[in-house]
C-alpha positions as YAML, in Angstrom:
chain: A
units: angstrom
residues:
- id: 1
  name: UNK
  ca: [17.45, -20.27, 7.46]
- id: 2
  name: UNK
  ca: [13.36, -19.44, 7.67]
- id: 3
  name: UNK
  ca: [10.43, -18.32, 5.87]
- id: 4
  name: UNK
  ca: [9.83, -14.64, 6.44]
- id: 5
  name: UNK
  ca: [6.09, -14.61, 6.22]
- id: 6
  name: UNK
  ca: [4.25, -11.16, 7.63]
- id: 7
  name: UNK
  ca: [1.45, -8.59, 6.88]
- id: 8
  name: UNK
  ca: [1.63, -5.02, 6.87]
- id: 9
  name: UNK
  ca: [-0.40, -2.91, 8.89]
- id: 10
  name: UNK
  ca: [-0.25, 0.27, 7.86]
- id: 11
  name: UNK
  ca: [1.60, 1.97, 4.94]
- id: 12
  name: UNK
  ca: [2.81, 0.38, 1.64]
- id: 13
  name: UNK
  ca: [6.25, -2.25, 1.80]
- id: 14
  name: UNK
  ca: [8.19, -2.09, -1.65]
- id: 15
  name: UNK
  ca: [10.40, -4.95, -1.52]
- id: 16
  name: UNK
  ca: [12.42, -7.23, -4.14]
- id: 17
  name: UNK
  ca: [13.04, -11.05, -3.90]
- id: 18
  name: UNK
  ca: [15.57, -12.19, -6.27]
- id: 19
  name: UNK
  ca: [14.57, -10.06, -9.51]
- id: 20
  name: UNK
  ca: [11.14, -9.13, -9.00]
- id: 21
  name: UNK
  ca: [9.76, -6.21, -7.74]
- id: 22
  name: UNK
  ca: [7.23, -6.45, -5.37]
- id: 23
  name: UNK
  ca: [4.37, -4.13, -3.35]
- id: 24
  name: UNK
  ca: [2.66, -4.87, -0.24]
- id: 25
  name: UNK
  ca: [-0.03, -2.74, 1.49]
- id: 26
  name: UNK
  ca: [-2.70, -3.68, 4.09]
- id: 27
  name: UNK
  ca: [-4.23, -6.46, 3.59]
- id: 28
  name: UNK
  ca: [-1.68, -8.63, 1.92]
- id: 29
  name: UNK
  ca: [0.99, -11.00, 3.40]
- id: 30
  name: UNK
  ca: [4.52, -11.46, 1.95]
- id: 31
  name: UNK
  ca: [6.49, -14.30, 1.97]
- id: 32
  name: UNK
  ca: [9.92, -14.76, 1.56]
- id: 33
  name: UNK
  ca: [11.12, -18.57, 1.29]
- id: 34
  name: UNK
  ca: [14.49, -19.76, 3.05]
- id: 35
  name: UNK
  ca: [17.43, -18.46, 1.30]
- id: 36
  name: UNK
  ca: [15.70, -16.52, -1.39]
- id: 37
  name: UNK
  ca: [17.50, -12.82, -0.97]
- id: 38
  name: UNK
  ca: [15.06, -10.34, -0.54]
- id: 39
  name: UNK
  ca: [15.35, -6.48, 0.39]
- id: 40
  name: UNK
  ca: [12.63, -3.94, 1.67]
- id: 41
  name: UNK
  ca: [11.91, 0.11, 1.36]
- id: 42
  name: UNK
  ca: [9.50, 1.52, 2.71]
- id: 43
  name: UNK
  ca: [6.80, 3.89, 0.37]
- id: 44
  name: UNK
  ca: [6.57, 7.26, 1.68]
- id: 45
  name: UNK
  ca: [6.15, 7.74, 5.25]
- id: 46
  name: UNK
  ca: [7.25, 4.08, 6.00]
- id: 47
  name: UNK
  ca: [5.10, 0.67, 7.02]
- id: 48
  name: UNK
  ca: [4.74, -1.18, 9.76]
- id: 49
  name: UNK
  ca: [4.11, -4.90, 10.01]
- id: 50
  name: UNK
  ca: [4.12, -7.64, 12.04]
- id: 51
  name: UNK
  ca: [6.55, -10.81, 11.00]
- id: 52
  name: UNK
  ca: [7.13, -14.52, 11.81]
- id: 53
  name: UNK
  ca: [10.49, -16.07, 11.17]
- id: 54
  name: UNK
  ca: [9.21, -20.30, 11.03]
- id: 55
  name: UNK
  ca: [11.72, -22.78, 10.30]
- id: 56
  name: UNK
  ca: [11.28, -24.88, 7.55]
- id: 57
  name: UNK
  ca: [11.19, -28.23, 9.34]
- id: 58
  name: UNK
  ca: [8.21, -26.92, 11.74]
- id: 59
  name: UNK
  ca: [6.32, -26.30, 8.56]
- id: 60
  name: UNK
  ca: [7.10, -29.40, 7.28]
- id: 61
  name: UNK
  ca: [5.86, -31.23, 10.09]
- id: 62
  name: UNK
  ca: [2.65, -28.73, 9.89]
- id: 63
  name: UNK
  ca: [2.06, -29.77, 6.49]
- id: 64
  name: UNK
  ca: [2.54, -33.29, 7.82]
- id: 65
  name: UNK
  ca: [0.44, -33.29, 10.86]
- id: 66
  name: UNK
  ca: [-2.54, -32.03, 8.96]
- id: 67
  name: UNK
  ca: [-2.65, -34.61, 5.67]
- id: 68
  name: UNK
  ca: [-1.28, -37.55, 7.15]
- id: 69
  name: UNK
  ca: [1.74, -38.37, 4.67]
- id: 70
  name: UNK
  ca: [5.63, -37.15, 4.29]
- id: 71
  name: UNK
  ca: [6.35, -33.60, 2.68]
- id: 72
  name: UNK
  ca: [8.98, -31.46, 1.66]
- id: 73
  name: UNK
  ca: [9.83, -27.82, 3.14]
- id: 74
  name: UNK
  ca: [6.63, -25.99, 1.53]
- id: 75
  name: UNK
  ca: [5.73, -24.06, -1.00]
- id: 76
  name: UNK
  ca: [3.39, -20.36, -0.56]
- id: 77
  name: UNK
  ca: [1.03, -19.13, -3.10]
- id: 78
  name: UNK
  ca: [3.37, -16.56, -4.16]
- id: 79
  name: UNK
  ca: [5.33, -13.75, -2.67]
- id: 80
  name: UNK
  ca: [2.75, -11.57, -2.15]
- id: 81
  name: UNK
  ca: [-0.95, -13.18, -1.10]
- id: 82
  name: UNK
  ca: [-3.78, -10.83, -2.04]
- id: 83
  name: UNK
  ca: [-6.58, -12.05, 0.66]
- id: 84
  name: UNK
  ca: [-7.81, -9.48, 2.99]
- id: 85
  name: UNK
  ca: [-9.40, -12.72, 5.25]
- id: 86
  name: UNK
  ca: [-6.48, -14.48, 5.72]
- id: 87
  name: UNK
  ca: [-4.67, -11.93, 6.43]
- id: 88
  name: UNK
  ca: [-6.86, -10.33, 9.01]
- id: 89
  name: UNK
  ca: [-6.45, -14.24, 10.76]
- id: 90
  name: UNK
  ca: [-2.58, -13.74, 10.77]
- id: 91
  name: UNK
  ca: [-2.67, -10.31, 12.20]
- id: 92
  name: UNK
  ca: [-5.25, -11.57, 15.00]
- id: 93
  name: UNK
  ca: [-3.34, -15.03, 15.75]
- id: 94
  name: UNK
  ca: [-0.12, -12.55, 15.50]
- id: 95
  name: UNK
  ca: [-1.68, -10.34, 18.10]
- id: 96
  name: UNK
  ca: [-2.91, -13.07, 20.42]
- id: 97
  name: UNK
  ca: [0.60, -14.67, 20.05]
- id: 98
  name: UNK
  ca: [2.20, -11.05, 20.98]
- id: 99
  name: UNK
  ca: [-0.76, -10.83, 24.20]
- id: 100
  name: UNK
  ca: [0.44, -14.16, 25.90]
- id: 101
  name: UNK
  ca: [-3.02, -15.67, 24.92]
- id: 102
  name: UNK
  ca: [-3.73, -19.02, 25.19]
- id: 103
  name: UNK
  ca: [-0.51, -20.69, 23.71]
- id: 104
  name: UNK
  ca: [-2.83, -24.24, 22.56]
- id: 105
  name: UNK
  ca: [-5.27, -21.23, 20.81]
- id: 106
  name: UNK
  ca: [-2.60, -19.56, 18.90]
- id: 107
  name: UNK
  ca: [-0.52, -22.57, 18.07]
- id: 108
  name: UNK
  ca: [-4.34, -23.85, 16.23]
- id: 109
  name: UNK
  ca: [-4.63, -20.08, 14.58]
- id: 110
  name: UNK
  ca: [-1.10, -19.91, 13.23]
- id: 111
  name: UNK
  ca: [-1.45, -23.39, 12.36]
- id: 112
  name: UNK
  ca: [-4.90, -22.86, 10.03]
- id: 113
  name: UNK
  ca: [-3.93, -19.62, 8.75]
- id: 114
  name: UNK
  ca: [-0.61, -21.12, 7.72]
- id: 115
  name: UNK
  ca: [-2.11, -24.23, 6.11]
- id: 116
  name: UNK
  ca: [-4.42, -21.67, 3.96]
- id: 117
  name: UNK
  ca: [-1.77, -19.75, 2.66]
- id: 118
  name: UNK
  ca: [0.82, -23.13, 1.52]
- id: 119
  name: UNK
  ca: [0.18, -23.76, -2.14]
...
């Protein structure tokens, strides 16, 4: 089991997790927590994204890493996170990530942009 945690690029996502309804356009990031059951359709002509599948435990030890004291698997700000800046970061550390960049860069960018988004 993962996190599903992504932004779409282009287009509008309408997905559910568990009961509630959901939309996602540019923008936004959804997150989908480890075993939650979630399903996706896409608005009109379709979406297109980009995704990261992280296990729990590497979040963990994220969340870990950066405060100094044991936590549990975390927690998002929601399903769907409403910040245009933070998303723009994912989308460029997803990008450099996709390029081959720097591996010590992106592992920093994932890492920040991930630590803003954990409630």
């Amino acid at each position: 089991e993962s996190y599903v945690i992504g932004a779409v690029v282009g287009g509008v996502n309408d997905y559910r997790i568990s009961c509630s309804q959901l939309r996602e356009g540019p923008g936004e990031l959804c997150i989908v927590h480890p075993g939650e059951v979630h399903d996706a359709v896409p608005e009109g002509d379709g979406y297109s994204y980009r995704m990261i599948y992280p296990k729990p435990s590497l979040l963990q030890n994220i969340v870990e890493m950066a405060t100094g004291r044991r936590a549990n698997a975390p927690q998002f700000n929601g399903p769907v996170i409403k910040d245009e800046l933070i998303a723009a970061r994912f989308l460029r550390a997803h990008e450099a990530l996709e390029a081959g960049a720097e591996p010590l860069g992106v592992d920093e960018a994932l890492t920040s942009v991930l630590l803003d988004m954990i409630d």
